Coordinates of C-alpha atoms in Angstrom, one line a residue:
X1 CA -2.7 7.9 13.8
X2 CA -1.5 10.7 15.8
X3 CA 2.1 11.7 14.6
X4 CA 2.9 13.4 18.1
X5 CA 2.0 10.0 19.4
X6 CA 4.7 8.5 17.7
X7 CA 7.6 10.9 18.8
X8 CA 6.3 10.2 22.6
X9 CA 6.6 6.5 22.4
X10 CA 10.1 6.5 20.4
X11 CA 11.4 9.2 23.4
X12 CA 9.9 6.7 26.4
X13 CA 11.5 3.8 24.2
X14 CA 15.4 5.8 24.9
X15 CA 14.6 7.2 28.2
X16 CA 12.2 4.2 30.0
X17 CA 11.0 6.4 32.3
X18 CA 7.8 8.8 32.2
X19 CA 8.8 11.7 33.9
X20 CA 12.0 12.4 31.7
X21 CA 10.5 11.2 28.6
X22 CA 7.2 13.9 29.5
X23 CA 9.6 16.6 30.4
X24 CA 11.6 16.5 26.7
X25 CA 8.4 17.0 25.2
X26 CA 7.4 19.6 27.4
X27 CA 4.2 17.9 28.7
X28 CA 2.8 16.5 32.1
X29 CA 3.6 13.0 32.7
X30 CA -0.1 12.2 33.4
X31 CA -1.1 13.6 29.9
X32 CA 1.9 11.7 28.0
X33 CA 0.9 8.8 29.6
X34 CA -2.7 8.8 28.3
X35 CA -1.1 9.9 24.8
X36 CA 0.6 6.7 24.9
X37 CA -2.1 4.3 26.2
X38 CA -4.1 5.9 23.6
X39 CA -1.9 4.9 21.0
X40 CA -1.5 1.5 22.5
X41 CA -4.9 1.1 22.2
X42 CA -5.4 2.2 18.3
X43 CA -2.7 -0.5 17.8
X44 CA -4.4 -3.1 19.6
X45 CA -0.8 -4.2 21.7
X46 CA 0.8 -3.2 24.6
X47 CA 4.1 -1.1 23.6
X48 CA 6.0 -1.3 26.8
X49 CA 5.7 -2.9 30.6
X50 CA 5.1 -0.5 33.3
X51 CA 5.8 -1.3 37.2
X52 CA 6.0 0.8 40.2
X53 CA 9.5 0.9 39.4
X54 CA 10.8 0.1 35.9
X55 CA 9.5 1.0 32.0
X56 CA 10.4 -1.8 29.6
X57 CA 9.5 -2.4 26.0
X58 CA 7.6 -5.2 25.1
X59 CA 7.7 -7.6 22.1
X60 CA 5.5 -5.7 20.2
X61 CA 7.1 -2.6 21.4
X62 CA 10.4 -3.8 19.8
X63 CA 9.2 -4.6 16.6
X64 CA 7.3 -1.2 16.8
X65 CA 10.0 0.8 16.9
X66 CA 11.8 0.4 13.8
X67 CA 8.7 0.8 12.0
X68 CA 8.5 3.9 13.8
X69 CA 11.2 5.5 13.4
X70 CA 10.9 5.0 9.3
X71 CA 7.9 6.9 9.1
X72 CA 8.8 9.6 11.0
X73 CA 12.0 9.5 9.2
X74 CA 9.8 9.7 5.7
X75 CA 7.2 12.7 7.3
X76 CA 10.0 15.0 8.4
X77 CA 11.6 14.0 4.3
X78 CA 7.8 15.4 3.5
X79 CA 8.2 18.1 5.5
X80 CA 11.8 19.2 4.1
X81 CA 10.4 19.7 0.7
X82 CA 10.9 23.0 -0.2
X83 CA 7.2 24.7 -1.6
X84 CA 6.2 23.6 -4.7
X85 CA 6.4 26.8 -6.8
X86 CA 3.2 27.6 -9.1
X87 CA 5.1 26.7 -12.4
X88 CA 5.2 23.3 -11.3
X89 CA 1.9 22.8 -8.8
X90 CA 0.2 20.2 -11.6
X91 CA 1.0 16.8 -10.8
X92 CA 0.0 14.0 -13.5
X93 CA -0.5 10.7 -11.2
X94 CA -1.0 7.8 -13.3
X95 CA -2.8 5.1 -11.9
X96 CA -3.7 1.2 -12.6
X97 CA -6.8 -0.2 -11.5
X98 CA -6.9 0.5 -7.7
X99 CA -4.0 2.4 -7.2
X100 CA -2.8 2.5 -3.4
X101 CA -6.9 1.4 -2.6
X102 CA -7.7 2.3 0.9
X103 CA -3.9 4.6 1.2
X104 CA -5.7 7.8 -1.4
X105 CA -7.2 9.5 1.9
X106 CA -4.3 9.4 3.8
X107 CA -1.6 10.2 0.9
X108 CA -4.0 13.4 0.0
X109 CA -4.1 14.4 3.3
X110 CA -0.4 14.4 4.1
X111 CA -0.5 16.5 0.4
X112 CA -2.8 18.6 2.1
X113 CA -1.2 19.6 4.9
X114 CA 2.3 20.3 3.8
X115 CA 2.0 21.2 0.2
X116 CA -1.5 22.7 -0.2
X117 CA -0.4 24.3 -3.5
X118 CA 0.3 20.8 -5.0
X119 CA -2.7 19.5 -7.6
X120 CA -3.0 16.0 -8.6
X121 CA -4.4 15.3 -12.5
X122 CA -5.4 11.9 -12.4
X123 CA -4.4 9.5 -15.6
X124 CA -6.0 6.3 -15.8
X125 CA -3.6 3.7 -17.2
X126 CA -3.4 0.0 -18.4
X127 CA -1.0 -2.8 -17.8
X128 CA 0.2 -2.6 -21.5
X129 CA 1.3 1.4 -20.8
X130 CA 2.1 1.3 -17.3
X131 CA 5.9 1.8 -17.8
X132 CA 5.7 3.6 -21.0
X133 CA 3.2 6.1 -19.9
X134 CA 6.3 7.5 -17.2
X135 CA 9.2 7.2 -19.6
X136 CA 7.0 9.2 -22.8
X137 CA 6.5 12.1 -19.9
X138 CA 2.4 11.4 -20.4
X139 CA 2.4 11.1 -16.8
X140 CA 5.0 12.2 -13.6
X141 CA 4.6 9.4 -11.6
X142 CA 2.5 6.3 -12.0
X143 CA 0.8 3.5 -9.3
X144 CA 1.0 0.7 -10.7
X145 CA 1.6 -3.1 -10.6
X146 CA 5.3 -4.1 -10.9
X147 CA 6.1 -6.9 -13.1
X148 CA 9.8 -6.4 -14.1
X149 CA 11.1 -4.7 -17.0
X150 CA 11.2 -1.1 -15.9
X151 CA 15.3 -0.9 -15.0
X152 CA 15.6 2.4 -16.5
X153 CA 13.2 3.7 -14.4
X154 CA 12.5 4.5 -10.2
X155 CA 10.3 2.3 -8.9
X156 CA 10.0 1.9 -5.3
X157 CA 7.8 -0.7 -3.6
X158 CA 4.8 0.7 -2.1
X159 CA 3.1 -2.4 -0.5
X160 CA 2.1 -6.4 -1.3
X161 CA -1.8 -7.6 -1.7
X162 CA -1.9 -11.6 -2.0
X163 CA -3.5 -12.3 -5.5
X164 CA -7.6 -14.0 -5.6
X165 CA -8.9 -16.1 -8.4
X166 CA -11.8 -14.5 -9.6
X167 CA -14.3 -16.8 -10.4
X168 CA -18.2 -17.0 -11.8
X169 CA -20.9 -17.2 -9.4
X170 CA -22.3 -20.5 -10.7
X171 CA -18.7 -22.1 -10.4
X172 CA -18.2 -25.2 -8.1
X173 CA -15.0 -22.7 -7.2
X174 CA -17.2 -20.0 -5.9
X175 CA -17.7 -21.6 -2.7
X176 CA -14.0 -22.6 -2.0
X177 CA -12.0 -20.2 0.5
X178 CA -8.9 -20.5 -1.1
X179 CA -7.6 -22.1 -4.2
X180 CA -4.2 -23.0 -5.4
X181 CA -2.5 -22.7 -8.9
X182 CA -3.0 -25.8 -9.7
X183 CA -6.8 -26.0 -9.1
X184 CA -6.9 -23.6 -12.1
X185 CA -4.2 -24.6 -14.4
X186 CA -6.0 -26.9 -16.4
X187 CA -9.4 -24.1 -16.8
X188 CA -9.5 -21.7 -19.4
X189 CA -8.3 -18.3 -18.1
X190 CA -8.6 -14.7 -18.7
X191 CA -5.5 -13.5 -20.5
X192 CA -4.2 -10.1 -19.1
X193 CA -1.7 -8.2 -21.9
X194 CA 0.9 -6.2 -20.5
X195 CA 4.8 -6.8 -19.9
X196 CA 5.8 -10.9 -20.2
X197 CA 5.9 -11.3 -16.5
X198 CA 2.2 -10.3 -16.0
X199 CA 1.5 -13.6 -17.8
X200 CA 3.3 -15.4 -15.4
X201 CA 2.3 -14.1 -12.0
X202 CA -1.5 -14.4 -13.0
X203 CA -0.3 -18.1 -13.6
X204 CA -3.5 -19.2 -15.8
X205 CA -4.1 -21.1 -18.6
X206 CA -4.7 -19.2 -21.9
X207 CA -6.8 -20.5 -24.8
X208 CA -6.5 -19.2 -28.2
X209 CA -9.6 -17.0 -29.1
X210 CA -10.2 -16.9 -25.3
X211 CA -10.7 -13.5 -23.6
X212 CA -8.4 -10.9 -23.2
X213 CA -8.2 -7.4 -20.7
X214 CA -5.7 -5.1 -20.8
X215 CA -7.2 -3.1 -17.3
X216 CA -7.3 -5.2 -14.6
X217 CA -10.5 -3.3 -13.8
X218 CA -11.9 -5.2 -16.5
X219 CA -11.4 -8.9 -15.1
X220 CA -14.9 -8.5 -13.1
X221 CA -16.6 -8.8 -16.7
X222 CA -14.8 -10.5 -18.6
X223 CA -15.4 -13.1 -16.5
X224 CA -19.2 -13.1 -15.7
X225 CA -19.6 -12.8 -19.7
X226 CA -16.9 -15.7 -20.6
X227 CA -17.1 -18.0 -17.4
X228 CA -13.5 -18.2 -18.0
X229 CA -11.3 -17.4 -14.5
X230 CA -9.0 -14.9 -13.9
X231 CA -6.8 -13.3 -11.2
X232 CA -6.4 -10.1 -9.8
X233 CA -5.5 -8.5 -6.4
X234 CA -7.1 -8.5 -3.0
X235 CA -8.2 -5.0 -2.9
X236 CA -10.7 -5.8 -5.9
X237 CA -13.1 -7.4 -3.2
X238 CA -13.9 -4.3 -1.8
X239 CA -13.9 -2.4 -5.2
X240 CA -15.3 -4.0 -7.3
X241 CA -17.9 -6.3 -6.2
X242 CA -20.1 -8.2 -8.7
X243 CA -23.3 -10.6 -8.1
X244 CA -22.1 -12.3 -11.2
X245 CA -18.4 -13.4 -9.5
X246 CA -16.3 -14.3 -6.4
X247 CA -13.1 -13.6 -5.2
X248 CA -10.9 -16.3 -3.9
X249 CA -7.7 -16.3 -2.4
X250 CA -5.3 -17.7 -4.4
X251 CA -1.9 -19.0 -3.1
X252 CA 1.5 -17.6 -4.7
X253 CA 3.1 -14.3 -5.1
X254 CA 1.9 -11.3 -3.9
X255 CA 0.7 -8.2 -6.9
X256 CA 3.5 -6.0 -5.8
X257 CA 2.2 -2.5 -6.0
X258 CA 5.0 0.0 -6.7
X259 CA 5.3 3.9 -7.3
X260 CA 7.3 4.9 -10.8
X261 CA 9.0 7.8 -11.8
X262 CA 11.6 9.2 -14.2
X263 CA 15.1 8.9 -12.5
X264 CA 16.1 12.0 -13.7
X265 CA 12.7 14.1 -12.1
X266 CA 14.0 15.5 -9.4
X267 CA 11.3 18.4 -9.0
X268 CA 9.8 19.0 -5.3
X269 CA 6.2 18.1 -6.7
X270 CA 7.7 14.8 -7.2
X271 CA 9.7 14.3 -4.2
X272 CA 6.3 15.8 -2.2
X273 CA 4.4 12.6 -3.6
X274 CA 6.7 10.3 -3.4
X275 CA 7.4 11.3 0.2
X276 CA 3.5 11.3 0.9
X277 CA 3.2 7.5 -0.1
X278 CA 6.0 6.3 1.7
X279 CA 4.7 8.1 4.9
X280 CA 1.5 7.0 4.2
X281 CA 3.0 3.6 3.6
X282 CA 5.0 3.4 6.9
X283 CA 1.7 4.4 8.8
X284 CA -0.6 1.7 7.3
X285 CA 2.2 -0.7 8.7
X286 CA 2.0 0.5 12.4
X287 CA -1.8 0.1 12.3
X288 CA -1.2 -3.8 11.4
X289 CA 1.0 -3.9 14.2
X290 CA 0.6 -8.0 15.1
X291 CA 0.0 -8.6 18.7
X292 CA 2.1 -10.8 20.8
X293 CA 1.5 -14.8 20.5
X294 CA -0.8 -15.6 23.6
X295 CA -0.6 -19.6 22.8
X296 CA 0.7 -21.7 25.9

């Protein structure tokens, strides 16, 4: 999504009027006008009502806005961080399973651009480490699924995925297009180890002896070779597909995906990443952007 885009809608949204919004961005009114049908068009809704006469925002246009503002808000916070010297360019990003999934372009990108100096080591990490792995220093900053239990440390909500029950092939479940937690309740379950409230958000029913994963990327498996179910996050669909399994979406809470970080680490390779995600964040919220209700 084009940033210079953005700035031209939020300056029509004050001004409502093409010429005057045009002229503060020193641009033709013909050009900014196709800047902002383009970007109308990569959201899929119609930002504001045009007439011979008037500029008004539409519904969409209003809920637009805020969102917005925030990531341009977050880019320019990117763009504020001072260079990231060479004594501290290396950046150790712990990750669990998936990470931000289909955000790694566009948050390496935005890296990219405005800190080119700026390396990322990549650590993989469990759901038994996740926190520890930040507060021992083994890593700067960690992706990873929030589950309580990390007060002393800054973590900042990155985005929700709804949760799927992952089930084998050869289940009567597989063919079901969306389950609820008390379909699987009484069926044995993969046990995931981590922090006491993973146990509780994968919601499943735990026999002794029965199978156990401490990497969520390891739920595909475990389940094709036990037949037991287990439950993991949406964005598993797409990367890790297995013959031997389905996903299914399963109702209840959202895996909260969250960004931690020493409170303390105050470093500009820091701030530059967590900046990055955030922006990155804001943007991926635009582009789901809901269009009006057309129902009668």
């Amino acid at each position: 999504m084009d940033i210079r885009s953005l700035r031209y809608a939020l300056t029509l949204a004050d001004e409502l009027h093409f010429g005057r919004a045009a002229r503060a961005h020193y641009i033709g009114a013909q050009p900014f006008g196709r800047r902002i049908q383009e970007l109308e068009r990569e959201l899929g809704v119609a930002l504001f009502e045009r007439t011979s006469r008037t500029v008004a925002l539409t519904e969409a246009g209003r809920r637009f806005l805020p969102r917005a503002t925030r990531v341009l808000a977050d880019l320019e916070a990117l763009m504020r961080v001072s260079d990231v010297d060479d004594s501290d360019a290396m950046l150790r990003v712990g990750v669990l399973g998936f990470g931000l999934a289909d955000r790694w372009s566009a948050t390496r990108q935005l890296l990219d651009r405005h800190q080119p100096q700026l390396r990322l080591s990549y650590v993989e990490l469990d759901w038994e480490n996740q926190y520890d792995a930040v507060r021992s220093g083994d890593v700067d900053v960690a992706i990873l699924h929030d589950v309580g239990g990390a007060e002393d440390l800054r973590v900042e909500h990155v985005m929700d995925v709804e949760r799927c029950a992952v089930v084998p092939a050869e289940s009567e479940l597989a063919h079901a297009t969306h389950l609820t937690p008390e379909v699987i309740s009484d069926r044995p379950c993969i046990r995931p180890i981590g922090q006491p409230g993973l146990a509780a958000w994968a919601a499943g029913r735990y026999p002794r002896h029965g199978a156990e994963v401490r990497s969520p990327l390891n739920i595909p498996s475990a389940v094709a070779m036990s037949g037991a179910l287990g439950v993991y996050a949406e964005p598993a669909r797409r990367y890790l597909p297995n013959p031997d399994i389905r996903y299914i979406t399963l109702d209840g809470p959202p895996a909260i995906i969250a960004l931690a970080s020493r409170p303390q680490d105050h470093r500009e390779s820091t701030t530059a990443f967590r900046r990055a995600v955030h922006a990155t964040a804001g943007l991926t919220q635009l582009a789901a952007t809901e269009p009006p209700d057309s129902s009668p």
